Amino acid sequence: MTNVSLPPAEIFQHVRMIMGMVLGLSITRLLTGLVRIIQPPGQTRIYPVHIGWVMTMLIMLIMLITLIHFWWWEFWLVDVQHWTFEIYLFLIIYAILLFFLSAFLFPDTISDYTGYEDFFLSRRKWFFAIFGATVVFDLIDTLIKGHAHYTMFSMEYWFRVPAYLVLCGVAIYTPNRRFHLWFVTFGLIYEGSWILRHFNTLG
């Protein structure tokens, strides 16, 4: 497919607007879900691992770790000089996957389950399959941004991707509560460290 014959900066603004709409739905889903838990205290049993994954999508008092960080991360797309429909479609699907993660954390109802623990463990295969897909999309997204971008990372990045895929595979397989608690705790600490070390500025 031929490249779109618009200036790259204009194409980037269009892509950013479309992605922003999808990410806005993700933000709304997470915040609405948190409010639903707070409004009727004691009505639904809270599961720490479930809340931990919500906090992995949210950081520092409702500032998003995956969604806002994703937006911050995607600013580097401004350097892409050759836009194609395939790249555009890829980025939109990436944003949709993040929405799916948010939707799986807070479905419309969990009336068929005894609480968020029962719900999360029952639906973990879908959640971690999509989470693993976002890890692969993250790798492709990094490569799209070009050599100058991905060389800013150390070899840690190339271990980070397969490590997360392995952990997601284990999480799909096992309902072991200790493992899930460890995984989400590790994820929160590691992702916070990763962001502070690599994405504190855009320069």
mmCIF file of C-alpha atoms in Angstrom:
data_model
loop_
_atom_site.group_PDB
_atom_site.id
_atom_site.type_symbol
_atom_site.label_atom_id
_atom_site.label_comp_id
_atom_site.label_asym_id
_atom_site.label_seq_id
_atom_site.Cartn_x
_atom_site.Cartn_y
_atom_site.Cartn_z
ATOM 1 C CA MET A 1 0.000 0.000 0.000
ATOM 2 C CA THR A 2 1.301 3.473 -0.840
ATOM 3 C CA ASN A 3 2.108 6.043 1.784
ATOM 4 C CA VAL A 4 -0.441 8.737 2.563
ATOM 5 C CA SER A 5 0.616 11.944 0.784
ATOM 6 C CA LEU A 6 0.107 14.265 3.748
ATOM 7 C CA PRO A 7 2.853 15.785 5.907
ATOM 8 C CA PRO A 8 3.848 13.264 8.614
ATOM 9 C CA ALA A 9 2.978 15.756 11.373
ATOM 10 C CA GLU A 10 -0.612 16.075 10.101
ATOM 11 C CA ILE A 11 -1.021 12.307 9.882
ATOM 12 C CA PHE A 12 0.325 11.969 13.426
ATOM 13 C CA GLN A 13 -2.253 14.462 14.711
ATOM 14 C CA HIS A 14 -5.057 12.456 13.069
ATOM 15 C CA VAL A 15 -3.793 9.152 14.484
ATOM 16 C CA ARG A 16 -3.398 10.718 17.922
ATOM 17 C CA MET A 17 -6.995 11.976 17.844
ATOM 18 C CA ILE A 18 -8.421 8.551 16.946
ATOM 19 C CA MET A 19 -6.270 6.785 19.527
ATOM 20 C CA GLY A 20 -7.283 9.393 22.105
ATOM 21 C CA MET A 21 -10.948 8.528 21.596
ATOM 22 C CA VAL A 22 -10.299 4.840 22.276
ATOM 23 C CA LEU A 23 -8.021 5.550 25.238
ATOM 24 C CA GLY A 24 -10.650 7.924 26.628
ATOM 25 C CA LEU A 25 -13.108 5.012 26.704
ATOM 26 C CA SER A 26 -10.506 2.954 28.589
ATOM 27 C CA ILE A 27 -9.998 5.695 31.159
ATOM 28 C CA THR A 28 -13.757 6.058 31.624
ATOM 29 C CA ARG A 29 -14.162 2.304 32.094
ATOM 30 C CA LEU A 30 -11.525 2.106 34.811
ATOM 31 C CA LEU A 31 -12.667 5.176 36.711
ATOM 32 C CA THR A 32 -16.328 4.146 36.519
ATOM 33 C CA GLY A 33 -15.404 0.681 37.780
ATOM 34 C CA LEU A 34 -13.543 2.113 40.751
ATOM 35 C CA VAL A 35 -16.511 4.347 41.599
ATOM 36 C CA ARG A 36 -18.853 1.328 41.425
ATOM 37 C CA ILE A 37 -16.716 -0.420 44.046
ATOM 38 C CA ILE A 38 -16.675 2.615 46.350
ATOM 39 C CA GLN A 39 -20.375 3.571 46.093
ATOM 40 C CA PRO A 40 -21.950 0.448 47.672
ATOM 41 C CA PRO A 41 -19.349 -0.509 50.322
ATOM 42 C CA GLY A 42 -19.416 -4.181 51.239
ATOM 43 C CA GLN A 43 -21.763 -5.130 48.418
ATOM 44 C CA THR A 44 -19.031 -6.714 46.276
ATOM 45 C CA ARG A 45 -16.015 -8.527 47.675
ATOM 46 C CA ILE A 46 -12.781 -6.838 46.627
ATOM 47 C CA TYR A 47 -9.867 -8.979 45.467
ATOM 48 C CA PRO A 48 -6.379 -7.440 46.035
ATOM 49 C CA VAL A 49 -4.936 -8.963 42.847
ATOM 50 C CA HIS A 50 -7.793 -7.533 40.778
ATOM 51 C CA ILE A 51 -7.294 -4.107 42.354
ATOM 52 C CA GLY A 52 -3.553 -4.514 41.791
ATOM 53 C CA TRP A 53 -4.079 -4.924 38.056
ATOM 54 C CA VAL A 54 -6.383 -1.928 38.085
ATOM 55 C CA MET A 55 -3.578 0.016 39.758
ATOM 56 C CA THR A 56 -1.201 -1.284 37.102
ATOM 57 C CA MET A 57 -3.442 0.567 34.671
ATOM 58 C CA LEU A 58 -3.584 3.485 37.089
ATOM 59 C CA ILE A 59 -0.725 5.096 39.053
ATOM 60 C CA MET A 60 -0.352 7.759 41.738
ATOM 61 C CA LEU A 61 -3.956 8.563 42.648
ATOM 62 C CA ILE A 62 -5.724 7.777 39.373
ATOM 63 C CA MET A 63 -2.930 8.852 37.001
ATOM 64 C CA LEU A 64 -2.717 6.112 34.400
ATOM 65 C CA ILE A 65 0.355 3.882 34.215
ATOM 66 C CA THR A 66 -0.562 1.993 31.078
ATOM 67 C CA LEU A 67 -2.975 4.422 29.419
ATOM 68 C CA ILE A 68 -1.417 7.828 30.149
ATOM 69 C CA HIS A 69 2.025 6.298 29.941
ATOM 70 C CA PHE A 70 0.954 4.791 26.614
ATOM 71 C CA TRP A 71 -0.056 8.268 25.426
ATOM 72 C CA TRP A 72 3.276 9.700 26.597
ATOM 73 C CA TRP A 73 5.109 6.819 24.923
ATOM 74 C CA GLU A 74 3.243 7.290 21.631
ATOM 75 C CA PHE A 75 4.458 10.897 21.350
ATOM 76 C CA TRP A 76 7.566 9.429 19.671
ATOM 77 C CA LEU A 77 5.376 8.566 16.680
ATOM 78 C CA VAL A 78 5.839 12.188 15.621
ATOM 79 C CA ASP A 79 9.216 11.049 14.239
ATOM 80 C CA VAL A 80 7.619 8.519 11.860
ATOM 81 C CA GLN A 81 8.152 9.892 8.347
ATOM 82 C CA HIS A 82 6.447 7.210 6.240
ATOM 83 C CA TRP A 83 2.879 6.506 7.346
ATOM 84 C CA THR A 84 0.927 3.620 5.838
ATOM 85 C CA PHE A 85 -2.553 2.283 6.470
ATOM 86 C CA GLU A 86 -0.978 -0.802 8.038
ATOM 87 C CA ILE A 87 0.810 1.299 10.675
ATOM 88 C CA TYR A 88 -2.374 3.291 11.315
ATOM 89 C CA LEU A 89 -4.468 0.116 11.698
ATOM 90 C CA PHE A 90 -1.851 -1.460 13.949
ATOM 91 C CA LEU A 91 -1.896 1.522 16.335
ATOM 92 C CA ILE A 92 -5.688 1.612 16.504
ATOM 93 C CA ILE A 93 -5.797 -2.128 17.299
ATOM 94 C CA TYR A 94 -3.140 -1.537 19.978
ATOM 95 C CA ALA A 95 -5.353 1.084 21.615
ATOM 96 C CA ILE A 96 -8.378 -1.236 21.339
ATOM 97 C CA LEU A 97 -6.461 -3.999 23.132
ATOM 98 C CA LEU A 98 -5.885 -1.611 26.033
ATOM 99 C CA PHE A 99 -9.617 -0.912 26.096
ATOM 100 C CA PHE A 100 -10.289 -4.663 26.203
ATOM 101 C CA LEU A 101 -7.989 -4.967 29.240
ATOM 102 C CA SER A 102 -9.932 -2.214 30.975
ATOM 103 C CA ALA A 103 -13.245 -3.864 30.074
ATOM 104 C CA PHE A 104 -12.090 -7.223 31.438
ATOM 105 C CA LEU A 105 -11.129 -5.621 34.738
ATOM 106 C CA PHE A 106 -14.561 -4.010 35.076
ATOM 107 C CA PRO A 107 -17.304 -5.894 33.171
ATOM 108 C CA ASP A 108 -20.871 -4.616 33.091
ATOM 109 C CA THR A 109 -21.841 -7.067 35.823
ATOM 110 C CA ILE A 110 -20.268 -9.770 37.977
ATOM 111 C CA SER A 111 -23.581 -11.084 39.294
ATOM 112 C CA ASP A 112 -22.676 -14.577 38.095
ATOM 113 C CA TYR A 113 -19.628 -14.590 40.390
ATOM 114 C CA THR A 114 -19.180 -14.467 44.167
ATOM 115 C CA GLY A 115 -16.897 -11.435 43.915
ATOM 116 C CA TYR A 116 -13.955 -9.965 42.022
ATOM 117 C CA GLU A 117 -11.668 -12.818 43.083
ATOM 118 C CA ASP A 118 -13.943 -15.436 41.572
ATOM 119 C CA PHE A 119 -14.464 -13.252 38.491
ATOM 120 C CA PHE A 120 -10.772 -12.470 37.929
ATOM 121 C CA LEU A 121 -9.532 -16.020 38.351
ATOM 122 C CA SER A 122 -12.332 -17.363 36.156
ATOM 123 C CA ARG A 123 -11.568 -14.887 33.354
ATOM 124 C CA ARG A 124 -7.786 -14.771 33.788
ATOM 125 C CA LYS A 125 -7.112 -16.651 30.521
ATOM 126 C CA TRP A 126 -8.710 -13.886 28.480
ATOM 127 C CA PHE A 127 -7.113 -11.106 30.516
ATOM 128 C CA PHE A 128 -3.573 -12.447 30.339
ATOM 129 C CA ALA A 129 -3.901 -13.518 26.695
ATOM 130 C CA ILE A 130 -4.775 -9.920 25.803
ATOM 131 C CA PHE A 131 -2.107 -8.595 28.160
ATOM 132 C CA GLY A 132 0.447 -10.825 26.410
ATOM 133 C CA ALA A 133 -0.764 -9.513 23.045
ATOM 134 C CA THR A 134 -0.133 -5.930 24.207
ATOM 135 C CA VAL A 135 3.447 -6.925 25.063
ATOM 136 C CA VAL A 136 3.951 -8.136 21.476
ATOM 137 C CA PHE A 137 2.282 -4.987 20.125
ATOM 138 C CA ASP A 138 4.571 -2.922 22.331
ATOM 139 C CA LEU A 139 7.599 -4.579 20.735
ATOM 140 C CA ILE A 140 6.335 -3.916 17.196
ATOM 141 C CA ASP A 141 5.417 -0.350 18.174
ATOM 142 C CA THR A 142 8.962 0.192 19.447
ATOM 143 C CA LEU A 143 10.420 -1.078 16.171
ATOM 144 C CA ILE A 144 8.092 1.208 14.166
ATOM 145 C CA LYS A 145 9.538 4.227 15.951
ATOM 146 C CA GLY A 146 12.925 3.394 14.459
ATOM 147 C CA HIS A 147 16.440 2.400 15.402
ATOM 148 C CA ALA A 148 17.217 5.691 17.145
ATOM 149 C CA HIS A 149 14.265 5.121 19.465
ATOM 150 C CA TYR A 150 14.775 1.526 20.531
ATOM 151 C CA THR A 151 18.524 1.971 21.001
ATOM 152 C CA MET A 152 17.722 4.338 23.883
ATOM 153 C CA PHE A 153 16.879 1.211 25.891
ATOM 154 C CA SER A 154 19.433 -1.141 27.355
ATOM 155 C CA MET A 155 19.437 -4.889 26.796
ATOM 156 C CA GLU A 156 16.887 -4.948 29.604
ATOM 157 C CA TYR A 157 14.092 -4.306 27.081
ATOM 158 C CA TRP A 158 14.897 -7.421 25.078
ATOM 159 C CA PHE A 159 14.670 -9.518 28.269
ATOM 160 C CA ARG A 160 11.566 -7.628 29.447
ATOM 161 C CA VAL A 161 9.395 -8.717 26.515
ATOM 162 C CA PRO A 162 9.971 -12.502 26.722
ATOM 163 C CA ALA A 163 9.852 -12.377 30.540
ATOM 164 C CA TYR A 164 6.386 -10.799 30.470
ATOM 165 C CA LEU A 165 5.209 -13.300 27.853
ATOM 166 C CA VAL A 166 6.368 -16.202 30.024
ATOM 167 C CA LEU A 167 4.690 -14.723 33.107
ATOM 168 C CA CYS A 168 1.453 -14.191 31.176
ATOM 169 C CA GLY A 169 1.624 -17.806 30.015
ATOM 170 C CA VAL A 170 2.004 -19.017 33.595
ATOM 171 C CA ALA A 171 -0.815 -16.700 34.739
ATOM 172 C CA ILE A 172 -3.105 -18.171 32.071
ATOM 173 C CA TYR A 173 -2.296 -21.685 33.221
ATOM 174 C CA THR A 174 -2.366 -21.390 37.007
ATOM 175 C CA PRO A 175 -5.072 -20.115 39.386
ATOM 176 C CA ASN A 176 -2.494 -20.092 42.221
ATOM 177 C CA ARG A 177 -3.327 -17.029 44.287
ATOM 178 C CA ARG A 178 0.217 -16.552 45.586
ATOM 179 C CA PHE A 179 1.596 -16.432 42.062
ATOM 180 C CA HIS A 180 -1.016 -13.890 40.953
ATOM 181 C CA LEU A 181 -0.315 -11.730 43.999
ATOM 182 C CA TRP A 182 3.411 -11.908 43.302
ATOM 183 C CA PHE A 183 2.939 -11.144 39.589
ATOM 184 C CA VAL A 184 0.822 -8.044 40.126
ATOM 185 C CA THR A 185 3.133 -6.766 42.900
ATOM 186 C CA PHE A 186 6.173 -7.290 40.684
ATOM 187 C CA GLY A 187 4.369 -5.630 37.768
ATOM 188 C CA LEU A 188 3.486 -2.528 39.763
ATOM 189 C CA ILE A 189 6.991 -2.052 41.140
ATOM 190 C CA TYR A 190 8.795 -2.889 37.911
ATOM 191 C CA GLU A 191 6.574 -0.791 35.629
ATOM 192 C CA GLY A 192 6.893 2.187 37.969
ATOM 193 C CA SER A 193 10.673 1.794 37.913
ATOM 194 C CA TRP A 194 10.711 1.358 34.112
ATOM 195 C CA ILE A 195 8.717 4.534 33.531
ATOM 196 C CA LEU A 196 10.800 6.634 35.923
ATOM 197 C CA ARG A 197 14.046 5.385 34.390
ATOM 198 C CA HIS A 198 13.120 5.685 30.719
ATOM 199 C CA PHE A 199 10.175 8.038 30.209
ATOM 200 C CA ASN A 200 10.598 10.854 32.712
ATOM 201 C CA THR A 201 11.079 13.329 29.843
ATOM 202 C CA LEU A 202 10.457 13.333 26.112
ATOM 203 C CA GLY A 203 13.906 14.655 25.341
#
